mmCIF file of C-alpha atoms in Angstrom:
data_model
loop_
_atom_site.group_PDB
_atom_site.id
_atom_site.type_symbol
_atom_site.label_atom_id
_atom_site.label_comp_id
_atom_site.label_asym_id
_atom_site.label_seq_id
_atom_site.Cartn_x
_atom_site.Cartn_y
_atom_site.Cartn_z
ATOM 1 C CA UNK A 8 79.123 -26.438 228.730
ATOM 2 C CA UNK A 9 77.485 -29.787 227.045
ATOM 3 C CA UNK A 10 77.421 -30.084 223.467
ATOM 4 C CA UNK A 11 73.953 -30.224 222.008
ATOM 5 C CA UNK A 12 73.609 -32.750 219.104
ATOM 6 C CA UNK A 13 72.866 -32.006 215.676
ATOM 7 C CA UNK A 14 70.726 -33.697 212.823
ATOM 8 C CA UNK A 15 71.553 -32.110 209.694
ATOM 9 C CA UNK A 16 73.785 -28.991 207.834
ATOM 10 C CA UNK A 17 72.134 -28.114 205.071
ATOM 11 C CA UNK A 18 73.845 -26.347 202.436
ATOM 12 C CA UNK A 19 72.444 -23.624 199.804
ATOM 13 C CA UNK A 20 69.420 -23.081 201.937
ATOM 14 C CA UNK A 21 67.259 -20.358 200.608
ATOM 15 C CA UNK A 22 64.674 -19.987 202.399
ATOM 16 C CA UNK A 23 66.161 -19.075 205.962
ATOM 17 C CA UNK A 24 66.451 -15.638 205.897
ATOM 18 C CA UNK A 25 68.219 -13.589 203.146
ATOM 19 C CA UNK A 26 70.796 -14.958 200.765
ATOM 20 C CA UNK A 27 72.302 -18.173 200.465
ATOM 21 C CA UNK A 28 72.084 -19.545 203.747
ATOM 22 C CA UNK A 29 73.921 -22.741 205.553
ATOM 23 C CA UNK A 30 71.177 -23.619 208.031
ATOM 24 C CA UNK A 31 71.999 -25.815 211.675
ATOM 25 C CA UNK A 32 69.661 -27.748 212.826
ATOM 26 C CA UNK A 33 69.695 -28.205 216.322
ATOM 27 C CA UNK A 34 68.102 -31.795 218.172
ATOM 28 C CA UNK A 35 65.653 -31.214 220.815
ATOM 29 C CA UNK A 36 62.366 -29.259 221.109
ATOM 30 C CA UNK A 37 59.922 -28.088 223.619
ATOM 31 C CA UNK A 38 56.756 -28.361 221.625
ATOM 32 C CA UNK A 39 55.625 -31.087 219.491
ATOM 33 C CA UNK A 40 53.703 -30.177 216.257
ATOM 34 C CA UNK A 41 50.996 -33.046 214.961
ATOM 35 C CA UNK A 42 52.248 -31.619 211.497
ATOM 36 C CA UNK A 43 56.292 -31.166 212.276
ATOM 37 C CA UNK A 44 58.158 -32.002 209.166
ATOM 38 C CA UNK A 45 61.105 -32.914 211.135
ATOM 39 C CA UNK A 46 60.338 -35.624 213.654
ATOM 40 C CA UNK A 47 63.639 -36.501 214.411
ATOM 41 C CA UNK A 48 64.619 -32.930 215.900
ATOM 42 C CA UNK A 49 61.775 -33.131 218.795
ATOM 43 C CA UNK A 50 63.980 -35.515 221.245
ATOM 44 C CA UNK A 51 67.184 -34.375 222.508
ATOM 45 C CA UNK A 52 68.431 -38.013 222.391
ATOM 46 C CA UNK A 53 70.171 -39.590 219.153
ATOM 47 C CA UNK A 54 67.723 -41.819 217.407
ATOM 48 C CA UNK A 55 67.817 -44.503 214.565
ATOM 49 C CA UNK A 56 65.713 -43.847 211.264
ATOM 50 C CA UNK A 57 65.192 -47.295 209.986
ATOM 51 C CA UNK A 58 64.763 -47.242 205.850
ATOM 52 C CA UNK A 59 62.289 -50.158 205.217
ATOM 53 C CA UNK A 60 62.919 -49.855 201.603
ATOM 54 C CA UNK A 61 66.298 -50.278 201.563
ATOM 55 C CA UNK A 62 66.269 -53.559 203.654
ATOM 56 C CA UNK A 63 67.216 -57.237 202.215
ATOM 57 C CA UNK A 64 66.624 -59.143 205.501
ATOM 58 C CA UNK A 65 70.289 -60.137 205.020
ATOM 59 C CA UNK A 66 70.078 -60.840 209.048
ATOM 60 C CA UNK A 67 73.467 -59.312 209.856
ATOM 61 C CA UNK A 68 72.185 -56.848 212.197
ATOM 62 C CA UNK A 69 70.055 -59.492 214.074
ATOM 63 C CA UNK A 70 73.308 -61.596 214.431
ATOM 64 C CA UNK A 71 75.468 -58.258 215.412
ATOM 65 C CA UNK A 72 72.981 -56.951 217.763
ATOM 66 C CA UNK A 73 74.475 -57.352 221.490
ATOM 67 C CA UNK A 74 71.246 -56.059 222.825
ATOM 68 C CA UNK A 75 68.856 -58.812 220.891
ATOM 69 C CA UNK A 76 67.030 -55.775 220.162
ATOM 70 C CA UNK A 77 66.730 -56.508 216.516
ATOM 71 C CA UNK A 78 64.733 -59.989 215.200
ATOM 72 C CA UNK A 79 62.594 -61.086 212.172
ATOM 73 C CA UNK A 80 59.001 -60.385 212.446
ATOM 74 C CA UNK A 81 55.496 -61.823 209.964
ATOM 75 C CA UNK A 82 55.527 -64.082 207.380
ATOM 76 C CA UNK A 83 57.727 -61.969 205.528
ATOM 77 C CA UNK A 84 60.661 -62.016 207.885
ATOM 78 C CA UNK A 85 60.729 -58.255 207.735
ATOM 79 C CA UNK A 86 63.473 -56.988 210.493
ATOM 80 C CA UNK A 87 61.781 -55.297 213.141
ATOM 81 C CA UNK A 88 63.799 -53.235 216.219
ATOM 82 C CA UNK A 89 62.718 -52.940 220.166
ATOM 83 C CA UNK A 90 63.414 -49.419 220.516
ATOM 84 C CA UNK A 91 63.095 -49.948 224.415
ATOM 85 C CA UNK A 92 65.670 -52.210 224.257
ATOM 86 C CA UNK A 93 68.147 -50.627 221.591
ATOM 87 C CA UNK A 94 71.299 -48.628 223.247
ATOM 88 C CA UNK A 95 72.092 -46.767 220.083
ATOM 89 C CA UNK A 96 75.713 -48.437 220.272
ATOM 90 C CA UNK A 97 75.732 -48.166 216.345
ATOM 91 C CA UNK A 98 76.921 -51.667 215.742
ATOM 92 C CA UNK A 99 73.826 -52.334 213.565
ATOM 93 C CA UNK A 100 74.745 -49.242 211.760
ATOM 94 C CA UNK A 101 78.689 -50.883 211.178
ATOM 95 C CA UNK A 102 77.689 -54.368 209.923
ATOM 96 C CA UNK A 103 74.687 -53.166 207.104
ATOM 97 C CA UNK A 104 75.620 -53.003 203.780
ATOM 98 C CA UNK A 105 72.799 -50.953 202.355
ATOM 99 C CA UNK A 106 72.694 -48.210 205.232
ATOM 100 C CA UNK A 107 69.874 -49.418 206.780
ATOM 101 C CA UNK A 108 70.007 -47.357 209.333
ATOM 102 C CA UNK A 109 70.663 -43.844 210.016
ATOM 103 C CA UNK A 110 71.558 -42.319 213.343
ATOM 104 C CA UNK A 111 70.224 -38.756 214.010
ATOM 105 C CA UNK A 112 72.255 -36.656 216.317
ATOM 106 C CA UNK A 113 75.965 -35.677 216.130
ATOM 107 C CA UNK A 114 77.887 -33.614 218.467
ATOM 108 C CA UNK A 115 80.642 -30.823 217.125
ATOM 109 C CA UNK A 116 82.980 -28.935 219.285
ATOM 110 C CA UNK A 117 82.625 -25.154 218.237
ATOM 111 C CA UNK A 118 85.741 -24.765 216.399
ATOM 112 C CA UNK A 119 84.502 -28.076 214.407
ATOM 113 C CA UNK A 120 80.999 -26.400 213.723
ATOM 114 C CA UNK A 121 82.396 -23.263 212.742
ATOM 115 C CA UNK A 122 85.033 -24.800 210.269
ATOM 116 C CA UNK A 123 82.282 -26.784 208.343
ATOM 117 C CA UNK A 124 80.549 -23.515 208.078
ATOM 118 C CA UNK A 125 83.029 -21.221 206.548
ATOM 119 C CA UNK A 126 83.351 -23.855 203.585
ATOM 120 C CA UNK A 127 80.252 -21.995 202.120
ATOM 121 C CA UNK A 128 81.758 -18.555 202.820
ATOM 122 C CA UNK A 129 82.450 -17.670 199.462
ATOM 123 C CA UNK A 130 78.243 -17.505 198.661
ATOM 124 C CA UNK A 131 77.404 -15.856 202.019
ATOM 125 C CA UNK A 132 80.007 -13.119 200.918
ATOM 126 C CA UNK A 133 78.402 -13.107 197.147
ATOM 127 C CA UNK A 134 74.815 -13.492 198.364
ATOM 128 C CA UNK A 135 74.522 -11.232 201.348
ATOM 129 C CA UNK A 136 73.675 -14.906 203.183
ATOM 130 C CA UNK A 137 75.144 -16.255 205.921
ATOM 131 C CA UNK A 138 73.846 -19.030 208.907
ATOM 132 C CA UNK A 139 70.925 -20.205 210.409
ATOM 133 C CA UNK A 140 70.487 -21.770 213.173
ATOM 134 C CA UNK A 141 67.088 -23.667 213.462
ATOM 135 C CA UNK A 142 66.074 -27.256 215.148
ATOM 136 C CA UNK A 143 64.361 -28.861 216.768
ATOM 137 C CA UNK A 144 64.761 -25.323 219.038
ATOM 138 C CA UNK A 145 68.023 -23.518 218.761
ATOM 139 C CA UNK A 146 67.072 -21.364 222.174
ATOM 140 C CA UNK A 147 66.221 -24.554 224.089
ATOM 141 C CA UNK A 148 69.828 -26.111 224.023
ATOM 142 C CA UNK A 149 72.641 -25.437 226.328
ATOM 143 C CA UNK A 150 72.755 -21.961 226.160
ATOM 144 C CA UNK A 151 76.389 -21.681 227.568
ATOM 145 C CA UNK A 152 77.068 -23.293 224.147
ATOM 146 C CA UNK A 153 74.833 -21.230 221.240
ATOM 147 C CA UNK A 154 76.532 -17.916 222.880
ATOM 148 C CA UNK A 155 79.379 -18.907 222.404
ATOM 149 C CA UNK A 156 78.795 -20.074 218.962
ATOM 150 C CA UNK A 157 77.237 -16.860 217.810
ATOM 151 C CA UNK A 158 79.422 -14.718 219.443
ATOM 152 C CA UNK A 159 82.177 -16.311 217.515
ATOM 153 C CA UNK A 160 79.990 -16.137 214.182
ATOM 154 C CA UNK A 161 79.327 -12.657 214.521
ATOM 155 C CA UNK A 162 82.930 -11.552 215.502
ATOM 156 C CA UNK A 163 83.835 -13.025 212.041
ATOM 157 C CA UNK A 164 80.951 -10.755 210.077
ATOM 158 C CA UNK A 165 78.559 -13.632 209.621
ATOM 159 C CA UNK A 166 74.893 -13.162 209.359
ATOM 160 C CA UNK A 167 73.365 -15.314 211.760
ATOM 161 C CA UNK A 168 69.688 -16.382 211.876
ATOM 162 C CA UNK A 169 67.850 -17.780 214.506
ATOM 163 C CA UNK A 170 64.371 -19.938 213.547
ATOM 164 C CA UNK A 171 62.395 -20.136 216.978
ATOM 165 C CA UNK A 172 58.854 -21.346 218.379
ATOM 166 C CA UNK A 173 59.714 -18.849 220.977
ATOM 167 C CA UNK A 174 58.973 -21.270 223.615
ATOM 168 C CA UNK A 175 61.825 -20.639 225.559
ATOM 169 C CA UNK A 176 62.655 -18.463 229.020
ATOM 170 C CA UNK A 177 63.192 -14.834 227.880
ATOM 171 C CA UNK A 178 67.006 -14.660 229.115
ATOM 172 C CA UNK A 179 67.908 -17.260 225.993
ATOM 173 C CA UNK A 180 66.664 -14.700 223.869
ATOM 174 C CA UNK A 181 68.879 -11.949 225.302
ATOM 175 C CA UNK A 182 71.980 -13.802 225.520
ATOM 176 C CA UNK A 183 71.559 -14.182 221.915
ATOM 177 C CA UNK A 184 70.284 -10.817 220.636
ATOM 178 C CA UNK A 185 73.335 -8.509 220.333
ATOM 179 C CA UNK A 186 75.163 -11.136 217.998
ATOM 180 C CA UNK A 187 71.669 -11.899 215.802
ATOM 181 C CA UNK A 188 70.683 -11.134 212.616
ATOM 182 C CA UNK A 189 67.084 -11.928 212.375
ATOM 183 C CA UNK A 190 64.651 -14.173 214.522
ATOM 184 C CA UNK A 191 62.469 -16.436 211.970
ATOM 185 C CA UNK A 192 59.351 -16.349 215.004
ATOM 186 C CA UNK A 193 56.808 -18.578 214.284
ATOM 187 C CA UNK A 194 53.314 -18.297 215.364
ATOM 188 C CA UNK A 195 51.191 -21.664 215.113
ATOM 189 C CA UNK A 196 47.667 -21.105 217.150
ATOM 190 C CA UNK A 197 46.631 -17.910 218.771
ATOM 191 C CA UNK A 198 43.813 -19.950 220.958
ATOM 192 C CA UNK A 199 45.671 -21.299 223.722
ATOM 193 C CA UNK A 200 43.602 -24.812 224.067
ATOM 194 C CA UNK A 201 43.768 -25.266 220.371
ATOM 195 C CA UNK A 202 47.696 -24.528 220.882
ATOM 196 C CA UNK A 203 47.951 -26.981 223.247
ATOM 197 C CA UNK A 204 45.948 -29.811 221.653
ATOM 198 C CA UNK A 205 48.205 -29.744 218.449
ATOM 199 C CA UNK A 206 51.559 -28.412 219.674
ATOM 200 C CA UNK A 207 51.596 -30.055 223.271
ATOM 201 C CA UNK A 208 51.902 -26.279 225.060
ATOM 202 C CA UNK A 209 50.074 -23.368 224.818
ATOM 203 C CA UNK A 210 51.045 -20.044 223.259
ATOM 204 C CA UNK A 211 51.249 -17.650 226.618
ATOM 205 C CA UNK A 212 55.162 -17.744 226.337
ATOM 206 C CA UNK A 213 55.373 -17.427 223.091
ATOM 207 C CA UNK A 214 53.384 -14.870 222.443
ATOM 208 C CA UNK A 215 54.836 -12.798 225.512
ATOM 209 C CA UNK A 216 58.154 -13.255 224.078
ATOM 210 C CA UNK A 217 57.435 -11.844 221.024
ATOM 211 C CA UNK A 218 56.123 -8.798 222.740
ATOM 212 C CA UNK A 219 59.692 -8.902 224.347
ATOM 213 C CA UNK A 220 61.441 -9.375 221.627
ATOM 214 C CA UNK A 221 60.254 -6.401 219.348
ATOM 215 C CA UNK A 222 60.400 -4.252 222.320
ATOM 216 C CA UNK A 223 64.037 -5.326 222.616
ATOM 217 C CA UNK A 224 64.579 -4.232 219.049
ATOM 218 C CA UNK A 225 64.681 -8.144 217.899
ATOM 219 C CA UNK A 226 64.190 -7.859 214.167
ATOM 220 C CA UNK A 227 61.223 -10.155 213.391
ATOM 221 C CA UNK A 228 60.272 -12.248 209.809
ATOM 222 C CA UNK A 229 57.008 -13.755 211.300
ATOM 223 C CA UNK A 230 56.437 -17.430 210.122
ATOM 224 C CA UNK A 231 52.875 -18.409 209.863
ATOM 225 C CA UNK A 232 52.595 -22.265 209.239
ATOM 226 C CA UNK A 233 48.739 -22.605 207.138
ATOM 227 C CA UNK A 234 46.824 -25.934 208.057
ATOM 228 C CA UNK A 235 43.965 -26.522 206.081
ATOM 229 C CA UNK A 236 41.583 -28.431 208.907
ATOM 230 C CA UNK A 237 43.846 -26.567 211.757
ATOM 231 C CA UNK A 238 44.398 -22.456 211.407
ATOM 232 C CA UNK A 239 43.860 -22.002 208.056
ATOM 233 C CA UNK A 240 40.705 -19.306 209.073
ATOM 234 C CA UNK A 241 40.155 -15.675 208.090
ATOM 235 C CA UNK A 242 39.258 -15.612 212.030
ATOM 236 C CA UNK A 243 43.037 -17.036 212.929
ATOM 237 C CA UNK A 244 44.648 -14.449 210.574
ATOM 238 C CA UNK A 245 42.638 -11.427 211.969
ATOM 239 C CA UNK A 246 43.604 -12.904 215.381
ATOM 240 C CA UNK A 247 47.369 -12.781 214.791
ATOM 241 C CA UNK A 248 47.074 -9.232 213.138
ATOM 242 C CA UNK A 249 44.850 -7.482 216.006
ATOM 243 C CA UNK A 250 47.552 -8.924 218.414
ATOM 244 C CA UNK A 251 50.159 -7.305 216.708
ATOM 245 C CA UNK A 252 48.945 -4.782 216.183
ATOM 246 C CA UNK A 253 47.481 -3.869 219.672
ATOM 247 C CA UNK A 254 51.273 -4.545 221.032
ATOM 248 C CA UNK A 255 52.708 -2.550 218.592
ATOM 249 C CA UNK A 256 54.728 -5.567 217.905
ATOM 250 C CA UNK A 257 57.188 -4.533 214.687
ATOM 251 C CA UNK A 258 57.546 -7.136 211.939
ATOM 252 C CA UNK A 259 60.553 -7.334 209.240
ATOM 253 C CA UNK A 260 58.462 -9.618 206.635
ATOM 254 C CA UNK A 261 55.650 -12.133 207.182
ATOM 255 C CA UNK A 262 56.088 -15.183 205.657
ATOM 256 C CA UNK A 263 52.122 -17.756 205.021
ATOM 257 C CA UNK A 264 54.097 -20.988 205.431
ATOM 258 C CA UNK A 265 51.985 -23.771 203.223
ATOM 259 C CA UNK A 266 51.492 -27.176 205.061
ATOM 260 C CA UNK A 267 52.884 -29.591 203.312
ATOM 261 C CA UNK A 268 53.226 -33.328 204.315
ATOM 262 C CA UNK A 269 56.907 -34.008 203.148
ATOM 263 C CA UNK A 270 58.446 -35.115 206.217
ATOM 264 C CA UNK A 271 55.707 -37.530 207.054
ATOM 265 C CA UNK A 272 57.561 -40.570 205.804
ATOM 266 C CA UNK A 273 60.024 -40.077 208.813
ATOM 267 C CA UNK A 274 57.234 -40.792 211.342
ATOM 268 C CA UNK A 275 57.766 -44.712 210.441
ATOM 269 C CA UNK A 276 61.364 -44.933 209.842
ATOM 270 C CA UNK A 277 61.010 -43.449 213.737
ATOM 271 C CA UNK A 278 58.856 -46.215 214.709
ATOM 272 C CA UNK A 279 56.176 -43.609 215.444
ATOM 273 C CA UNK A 280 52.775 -42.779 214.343
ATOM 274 C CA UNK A 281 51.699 -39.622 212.573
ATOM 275 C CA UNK A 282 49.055 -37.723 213.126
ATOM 276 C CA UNK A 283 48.473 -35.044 209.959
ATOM 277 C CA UNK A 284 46.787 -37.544 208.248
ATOM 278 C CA UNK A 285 43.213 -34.418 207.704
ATOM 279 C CA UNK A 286 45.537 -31.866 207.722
ATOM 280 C CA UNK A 287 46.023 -30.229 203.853
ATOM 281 C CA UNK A 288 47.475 -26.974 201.978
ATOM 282 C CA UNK A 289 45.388 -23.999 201.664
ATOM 283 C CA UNK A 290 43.868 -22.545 198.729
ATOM 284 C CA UNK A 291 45.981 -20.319 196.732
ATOM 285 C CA UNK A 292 43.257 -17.981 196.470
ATOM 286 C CA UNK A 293 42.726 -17.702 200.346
ATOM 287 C CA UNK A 294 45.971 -17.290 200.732
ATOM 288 C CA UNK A 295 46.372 -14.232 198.599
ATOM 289 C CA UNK A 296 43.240 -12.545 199.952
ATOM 290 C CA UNK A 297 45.764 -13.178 203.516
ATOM 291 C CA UNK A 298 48.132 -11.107 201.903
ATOM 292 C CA UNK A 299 46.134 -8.863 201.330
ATOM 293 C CA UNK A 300 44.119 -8.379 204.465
ATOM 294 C CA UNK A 301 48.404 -7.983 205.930
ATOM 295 C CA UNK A 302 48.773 -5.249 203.718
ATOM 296 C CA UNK A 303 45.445 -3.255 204.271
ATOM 297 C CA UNK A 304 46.391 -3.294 207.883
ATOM 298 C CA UNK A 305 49.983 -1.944 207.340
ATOM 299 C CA UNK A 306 51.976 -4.900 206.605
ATOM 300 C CA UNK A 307 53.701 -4.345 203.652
ATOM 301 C CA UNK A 308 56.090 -7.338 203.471
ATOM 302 C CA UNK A 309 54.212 -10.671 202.693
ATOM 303 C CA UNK A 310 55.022 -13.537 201.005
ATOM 304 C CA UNK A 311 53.625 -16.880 200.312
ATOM 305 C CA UNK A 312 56.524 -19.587 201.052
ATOM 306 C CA UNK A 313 59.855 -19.351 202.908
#
């Protein structure tokens, strides 16, 4: 069993499923979204977020740096890093003052993970919340690993949460179901080429697992990320509801997920360029003629937002 890293526990998370929530989020993902808010959970490798803001161009990483990775670039003497070169020892990380740097990835033995989530257990109990496991991809990690995690979760009474692409082999979803809550299932792109020019895959096993899933008796809140310039379409939406409804698929709730370009900052602290630039939110007004056209076809849980 290998333990998978992890970028971030976020407390008092509301909008992962009912309650107060403390959501995981897991490192590593098998798509790649032009829009993803979360850069940093797409390799399965630690990685350094590098706060331009922050830095003085005190040096002290250049000078620490056993690598040389690290050096003063432009007229400026702005402190640039050769992520080819860098070994993610951390000494950079040890010698800045101003925190620089952040690394993104940590590793926790279960009984460690568990531990730091039962310190919220008091608003799960009040709440009728619990823990969600998200990424990255939960399903895509070592799988040996998440069962054993949820098993453990669930043998204590927690409500456990899994948010999911669903791009994953089938038999990670069934190791997981008896012990799950609810699976926050996303669909991004029902055209397959369109799928794969912004998410890197297409949709086949996706959308076969969901057909899976509900026939499993997976409880389902669908997660429909909007993209003005992308899927925001009244053809998308009556794509995604003739498909459910010709598989008889069975949804919980639907939640019309807003784009919104929060995490694009990361993209440079990552070294990496982002590509959302002509993508923008929806109009509220479309949006609640999508809740309605949900409803008139028998979906009677919709909501705009997490």
């Amino acid at each position: 069993m290998s333990k998978p890293l992890i970028f971030n526990i976020q407390k008092y998370s509301v909008h992962d499923g009912e309650g107060i929530r403390t959501t995981v989020f897991f490192k590593g993902c098998p798509i790649s979204c032009q829009w993803c808010h979360n850069p940093e959970s797409q390799s399965y490798k630690k990685e350094l977020l590098f706060h331009k803001s922050r830095c003085t161009s005190c040096g002290e990483c250049i000078r620490s740096c056993p690598e040389r990775a690290i050096s003063y670039v432009g007229e400026n003497h702005d402190v640039w890093t050769d992520r080819n070169k860098c070994t993610l020892c951390g000494t950079c990380l040890d010698v800045c003052v101003h925190n620089v740097r952040e690394e993104a990835g940590k590793e926790y033995e279960i009984p460690e993970l568990i531990k730091e989530l039962e310190k919220d257990k008091m608003f799960y109990e009040q709440s009728g919340g619990g823990i969600t496991l998200s990424g990255g991809e939960v399903l895509a990690q070592d799988m040996d690993y998440i069962e054993a995690l949820v098993r453990r979760l669930h043998d204590k009474g927690y409500s456990v949460n899994f948010d999911t692409c669903g791009c994953v082999p089938y038999d990670h979803f069934k190791r997981v179901l008896p012990y799950a809550d609810t699976f926050l299932y996303d669909i991004k792109l029902m055209d397959p080429e369109l799928h794969r020019k912004y998410v890197g895959k297409d949709n086949q096993l996706i959308l076969e697992n969901l057909k899976k899933l509900s026939d499993d008796g997976g409880k389902i809140n669908l997660r429909l990320p909007l993209i003005d310039g992308v899927n925001a379409s009244d053809e998308y939406i009556q794509e995604v509801i003739d498909f459910l409804v010709k598989n008889n698929i069975r949804i919980y709730k639907t939640n019309l997920l807003k784009y919104h370009s929060t995490g694009s900052g990361k993209y440079e602290k990552l070294g990496r360029p982002y590509h959302g630039e002509n993508m923008g939110v929806p109009e509220q007004s479309w949006l609640e003629s999508v809740m309605e056209t949900f409803k008139k076809n028998g979906f009677a849980d919709i909501k705009i937002g997490g």
